[in-house]
């Protein structure tokens, strides 16, 4: 089992961290999905959770075994409130100013959970 944690302040290093995670996990078939999931989740944490303040930390934790990877992205905000994640692309809420990132994550991930100020994402690996 692989476990790791990163702390980000702002988004200046997020691409390097995502590259490192993908390299460490050696998940060839899931590279695009993992990159998209993490890009959307970290951007969401920075913009909405931390209000764009690069002085506030974002914690990125993950565990991975042969079957699945679980990401936890924790921001310094007060938590998710009244979040509606569209169920389908035709949902009128998809055109709202925000929410598409979580929609994309929900489409790609096998499980998405909002816990206070932490986004928990589970993705089964392609075998």
PDB file of N, CA and C in Angstrom, residues 49-99:
ATOM      1  N   UNK A  49     -12.730  26.935  -1.025  1.00  0.00           N
ATOM      2  CA  UNK A  49     -12.456  26.649   0.384  1.00  0.00           C
ATOM      3  C   UNK A  49     -11.561  27.682   1.032  1.00  0.00           C
ATOM      4  N   UNK A  50     -10.492  28.037   0.340  1.00  0.00           N
ATOM      5  CA  UNK A  50      -9.514  28.986   0.886  1.00  0.00           C
ATOM      6  C   UNK A  50      -9.705  30.400   0.355  1.00  0.00           C
ATOM      7  N   UNK A  51     -10.765  30.638  -0.382  1.00  0.00           N
ATOM      8  CA  UNK A  51     -11.069  31.972  -0.933  1.00  0.00           C
ATOM      9  C   UNK A  51      -9.904  32.578  -1.701  1.00  0.00           C
ATOM     10  N   UNK A  52      -9.124  31.739  -2.379  1.00  0.00           N
ATOM     11  CA  UNK A  52      -8.003  32.228  -3.176  1.00  0.00           C
ATOM     12  C   UNK A  52      -6.826  32.730  -2.361  1.00  0.00           C
ATOM     13  N   UNK A  53      -6.800  32.432  -1.078  1.00  0.00           N
ATOM     14  CA  UNK A  53      -5.731  32.897  -0.187  1.00  0.00           C
ATOM     15  C   UNK A  53      -4.597  31.870  -0.175  1.00  0.00           C
ATOM     16  N   UNK A  54      -3.446  32.230  -0.764  1.00  0.00           N
ATOM     17  CA  UNK A  54      -2.331  31.273  -0.814  1.00  0.00           C
ATOM     18  C   UNK A  54      -1.562  31.184   0.500  1.00  0.00           C
ATOM     19  N   UNK A  55      -2.028  31.849   1.528  1.00  0.00           N
ATOM     20  CA  UNK A  55      -1.451  31.699   2.861  1.00  0.00           C
ATOM     21  C   UNK A  55      -2.122  30.588   3.656  1.00  0.00           C
ATOM     22  N   UNK A  56      -3.235  30.073   3.134  1.00  0.00           N
ATOM     23  CA  UNK A  56      -3.965  28.994   3.806  1.00  0.00           C
ATOM     24  C   UNK A  56      -3.576  27.651   3.180  1.00  0.00           C
ATOM     25  N   UNK A  57      -3.364  26.627   4.006  1.00  0.00           N
ATOM     26  CA  UNK A  57      -2.925  25.332   3.467  1.00  0.00           C
ATOM     27  C   UNK A  57      -4.060  24.512   2.853  1.00  0.00           C
ATOM     28  N   UNK A  58      -3.665  23.697   1.896  1.00  0.00           N
ATOM     29  CA  UNK A  58      -4.517  22.646   1.341  1.00  0.00           C
ATOM     30  C   UNK A  58      -3.763  21.342   1.584  1.00  0.00           C
ATOM     31  N   UNK A  59      -4.416  20.395   2.227  1.00  0.00           N
ATOM     32  CA  UNK A  59      -3.800  19.102   2.508  1.00  0.00           C
ATOM     33  C   UNK A  59      -4.296  18.090   1.478  1.00  0.00           C
ATOM     34  N   UNK A  60      -3.360  17.428   0.841  1.00  0.00           N
ATOM     35  CA  UNK A  60      -3.671  16.383  -0.135  1.00  0.00           C
ATOM     36  C   UNK A  60      -3.086  15.080   0.394  1.00  0.00           C
ATOM     37  N   UNK A  61      -3.977  14.161   0.753  1.00  0.00           N
ATOM     38  CA  UNK A  61      -3.557  12.852   1.249  1.00  0.00           C
ATOM     39  C   UNK A  61      -4.099  11.781   0.307  1.00  0.00           C
ATOM     40  N   UNK A  62      -3.341  10.705   0.180  1.00  0.00           N
ATOM     41  CA  UNK A  62      -3.869   9.596  -0.614  1.00  0.00           C
ATOM     42  C   UNK A  62      -3.317   8.273  -0.127  1.00  0.00           C
ATOM     43  N   UNK A  63      -4.105   7.236  -0.376  1.00  0.00           N
ATOM     44  CA  UNK A  63      -3.679   5.857  -0.162  1.00  0.00           C
ATOM     45  C   UNK A  63      -4.025   5.094  -1.436  1.00  0.00           C
ATOM     46  N   UNK A  64      -3.193   4.138  -1.754  1.00  0.00           N
ATOM     47  CA  UNK A  64      -3.407   3.365  -2.977  1.00  0.00           C
ATOM     48  C   UNK A  64      -2.970   1.929  -2.740  1.00  0.00           C
ATOM     49  N   UNK A  65      -3.828   1.008  -3.151  1.00  0.00           N
ATOM     50  CA  UNK A  65      -3.446  -0.402  -3.156  1.00  0.00           C
ATOM     51  C   UNK A  65      -3.582  -0.902  -4.600  1.00  0.00           C
ATOM     52  N   UNK A  66      -3.631  -2.186  -4.796  1.00  0.00           N
ATOM     53  CA  UNK A  66      -3.706  -2.732  -6.157  1.00  0.00           C
ATOM     54  C   UNK A  66      -5.068  -2.522  -6.813  1.00  0.00           C
ATOM     55  N   UNK A  67      -6.056  -2.154  -6.018  1.00  0.00           N
ATOM     56  CA  UNK A  67      -7.424  -2.077  -6.522  1.00  0.00           C
ATOM     57  C   UNK A  67      -7.921  -0.647  -6.699  1.00  0.00           C
ATOM     58  N   UNK A  68      -7.619   0.211  -5.727  1.00  0.00           N
ATOM     59  CA  UNK A  68      -8.188   1.560  -5.777  1.00  0.00           C
ATOM     60  C   UNK A  68      -7.256   2.584  -5.147  1.00  0.00           C
ATOM     61  N   UNK A  69      -7.576   3.834  -5.443  1.00  0.00           N
ATOM     62  CA  UNK A  69      -6.875   4.959  -4.842  1.00  0.00           C
ATOM     63  C   UNK A  69      -7.923   5.835  -4.166  1.00  0.00           C
ATOM     64  N   UNK A  70      -7.591   6.329  -2.989  1.00  0.00           N
ATOM     65  CA  UNK A  70      -8.479   7.229  -2.256  1.00  0.00           C
ATOM     66  C   UNK A  70      -7.727   8.524  -2.000  1.00  0.00           C
ATOM     67  N   UNK A  71      -8.297   9.629  -2.471  1.00  0.00           N
ATOM     68  CA  UNK A  71      -7.735  10.958  -2.253  1.00  0.00           C
ATOM     69  C   UNK A  71      -8.572  11.685  -1.213  1.00  0.00           C
ATOM     70  N   UNK A  72      -7.900  12.440  -0.360  1.00  0.00           N
ATOM     71  CA  UNK A  72      -8.572  13.362   0.554  1.00  0.00           C
ATOM     72  C   UNK A  72      -7.958  14.731   0.334  1.00  0.00           C
ATOM     73  N   UNK A  73      -8.779  15.692  -0.046  1.00  0.00           N
ATOM     74  CA  UNK A  73      -8.326  17.063  -0.252  1.00  0.00           C
ATOM     75  C   UNK A  73      -9.030  17.915   0.784  1.00  0.00           C
ATOM     76  N   UNK A  74      -8.252  18.448   1.710  1.00  0.00           N
ATOM     77  CA  UNK A  74      -8.798  19.231   2.822  1.00  0.00           C
ATOM     78  C   UNK A  74      -8.333  20.675   2.693  1.00  0.00           C
ATOM     79  N   UNK A  75      -9.288  21.589   2.662  1.00  0.00           N
ATOM     80  CA  UNK A  75      -8.935  23.004   2.597  1.00  0.00           C
ATOM     81  C   UNK A  75      -9.103  23.636   3.975  1.00  0.00           C
ATOM     82  N   UNK A  76      -8.877  24.932   4.068  1.00  0.00           N
ATOM     83  CA  UNK A  76      -8.956  25.644   5.344  1.00  0.00           C
ATOM     84  C   UNK A  76     -10.274  26.389   5.499  1.00  0.00           C
ATOM     85  N   UNK A  77     -11.254  26.030   4.698  1.00  0.00           N
ATOM     86  CA  UNK A  77     -12.549  26.696   4.745  1.00  0.00           C
ATOM     87  C   UNK A  77     -13.442  26.137   5.832  1.00  0.00           C
ATOM     88  N   UNK A  78     -14.690  26.595   5.809  1.00  0.00           N
ATOM     89  CA  UNK A  78     -15.660  26.201   6.830  1.00  0.00           C
ATOM     90  C   UNK A  78     -16.453  24.966   6.441  1.00  0.00           C
ATOM     91  N   UNK A  79     -16.263  24.475   5.251  1.00  0.00           N
ATOM     92  CA  UNK A  79     -16.939  23.259   4.829  1.00  0.00           C
ATOM     93  C   UNK A  79     -17.916  23.505   3.702  1.00  0.00           C
ATOM     94  N   UNK A  80     -18.372  22.415   3.110  1.00  0.00           N
ATOM     95  CA  UNK A  80     -19.313  22.476   1.996  1.00  0.00           C
ATOM     96  C   UNK A  80     -20.701  22.808   2.529  1.00  0.00           C
ATOM     97  N   UNK A  81     -21.337  23.791   1.912  1.00  0.00           N
ATOM     98  CA  UNK A  81     -22.695  24.169   2.308  1.00  0.00           C
ATOM     99  C   UNK A  81     -23.564  24.287   1.063  1.00  0.00           C
ATOM    100  N   UNK A  82     -24.713  23.658   1.120  1.00  0.00           N
ATOM    101  CA  UNK A  82     -25.701  23.769   0.043  1.00  0.00           C
ATOM    102  C   UNK A  82     -25.104  23.511  -1.340  1.00  0.00           C
ATOM    103  N   UNK A  83     -24.228  22.535  -1.424  1.00  0.00           N
ATOM    104  CA  UNK A  83     -23.610  22.185  -2.697  1.00  0.00           C
ATOM    105  C   UNK A  83     -24.534  21.226  -3.444  1.00  0.00           C
ATOM    106  N   UNK A  84     -24.845  21.568  -4.662  1.00  0.00           N
ATOM    107  CA  UNK A  84     -25.634  20.691  -5.522  1.00  0.00           C
ATOM    108  C   UNK A  84     -24.737  20.274  -6.679  1.00  0.00           C
ATOM    109  N   UNK A  85     -24.436  18.986  -6.743  1.00  0.00           N
ATOM    110  CA  UNK A  85     -23.636  18.461  -7.848  1.00  0.00           C
ATOM    111  C   UNK A  85     -24.616  17.910  -8.878  1.00  0.00           C
ATOM    112  N   UNK A  86     -24.584  18.439 -10.099  1.00  0.00           N
ATOM    113  CA  UNK A  86     -25.529  17.963 -11.122  1.00  0.00           C
ATOM    114  C   UNK A  86     -25.404  16.456 -11.332  1.00  0.00           C
ATOM    115  N   UNK A  87     -26.539  15.815 -11.608  1.00  0.00           N
ATOM    116  CA  UNK A  87     -26.550  14.378 -11.863  1.00  0.00           C
ATOM    117  C   UNK A  87     -26.255  14.040 -13.316  1.00  0.00           C
ATOM    118  N   UNK A  88     -26.491  14.983 -14.196  1.00  0.00           N
ATOM    119  CA  UNK A  88     -26.259  14.715 -15.612  1.00  0.00           C
ATOM    120  C   UNK A  88     -25.887  16.008 -16.320  1.00  0.00           C
ATOM    121  N   UNK A  89     -25.301  15.868 -17.483  1.00  0.00           N
ATOM    122  CA  UNK A  89     -24.815  17.030 -18.227  1.00  0.00           C
ATOM    123  C   UNK A  89     -25.939  17.960 -18.662  1.00  0.00           C
ATOM    124  N   UNK A  90     -27.159  17.476 -18.750  1.00  0.00           N
ATOM    125  CA  UNK A  90     -28.275  18.313 -19.192  1.00  0.00           C
ATOM    126  C   UNK A  90     -28.914  19.098 -18.048  1.00  0.00           C
ATOM    127  N   UNK A  91     -28.495  18.845 -16.841  1.00  0.00           N
ATOM    128  CA  UNK A  91     -29.036  19.543 -15.676  1.00  0.00           C
ATOM    129  C   UNK A  91     -28.775  21.043 -15.810  1.00  0.00           C
ATOM    130  N   UNK A  92     -29.795  21.861 -15.563  1.00  0.00           N
ATOM    131  CA  UNK A  92     -29.641  23.315 -15.706  1.00  0.00           C
ATOM    132  C   UNK A  92     -28.624  23.903 -14.723  1.00  0.00           C
ATOM    133  N   UNK A  93     -28.350  23.218 -13.617  1.00  0.00           N
ATOM    134  CA  UNK A  93     -27.362  23.733 -12.664  1.00  0.00           C
ATOM    135  C   UNK A  93     -25.939  23.626 -13.209  1.00  0.00           C
ATOM    136  N   UNK A  94     -25.750  22.855 -14.263  1.00  0.00           N
ATOM    137  CA  UNK A  94     -24.422  22.716 -14.864  1.00  0.00           C
ATOM    138  C   UNK A  94     -23.927  24.040 -15.442  1.00  0.00           C
ATOM    139  N   UNK A  95     -24.836  24.940 -15.747  1.00  0.00           N
ATOM    140  CA  UNK A  95     -24.466  26.242 -16.297  1.00  0.00           C
ATOM    141  C   UNK A  95     -24.217  27.287 -15.213  1.00  0.00           C
ATOM    142  N   UNK A  96     -24.385  26.907 -13.957  1.00  0.00           N
ATOM    143  CA  UNK A  96     -24.100  27.839 -12.863  1.00  0.00           C
ATOM    144  C   UNK A  96     -22.634  28.237 -12.880  1.00  0.00           C
ATOM    145  N   UNK A  97     -22.328  29.308 -12.152  1.00  0.00           N
ATOM    146  CA  UNK A  97     -20.966  29.836 -12.131  1.00  0.00           C
ATOM    147  C   UNK A  97     -19.962  28.835 -11.562  1.00  0.00           C
ATOM    148  N   UNK A  98     -20.412  27.975 -10.679  1.00  0.00           N
ATOM    149  CA  UNK A  98     -19.514  26.969 -10.116  1.00  0.00           C
ATOM    150  C   UNK A  98     -20.244  25.632 -10.076  1.00  0.00           C
ATOM    151  N   UNK A  99     -19.494  24.569  -9.822  1.00  0.00           N
ATOM    152  CA  UNK A  99     -20.092  23.249  -9.709  1.00  0.00           C
ATOM    153  C   UNK A  99     -19.668  22.269 -10.781  1.00  0.00           C
TER     154      UNK A  99
END
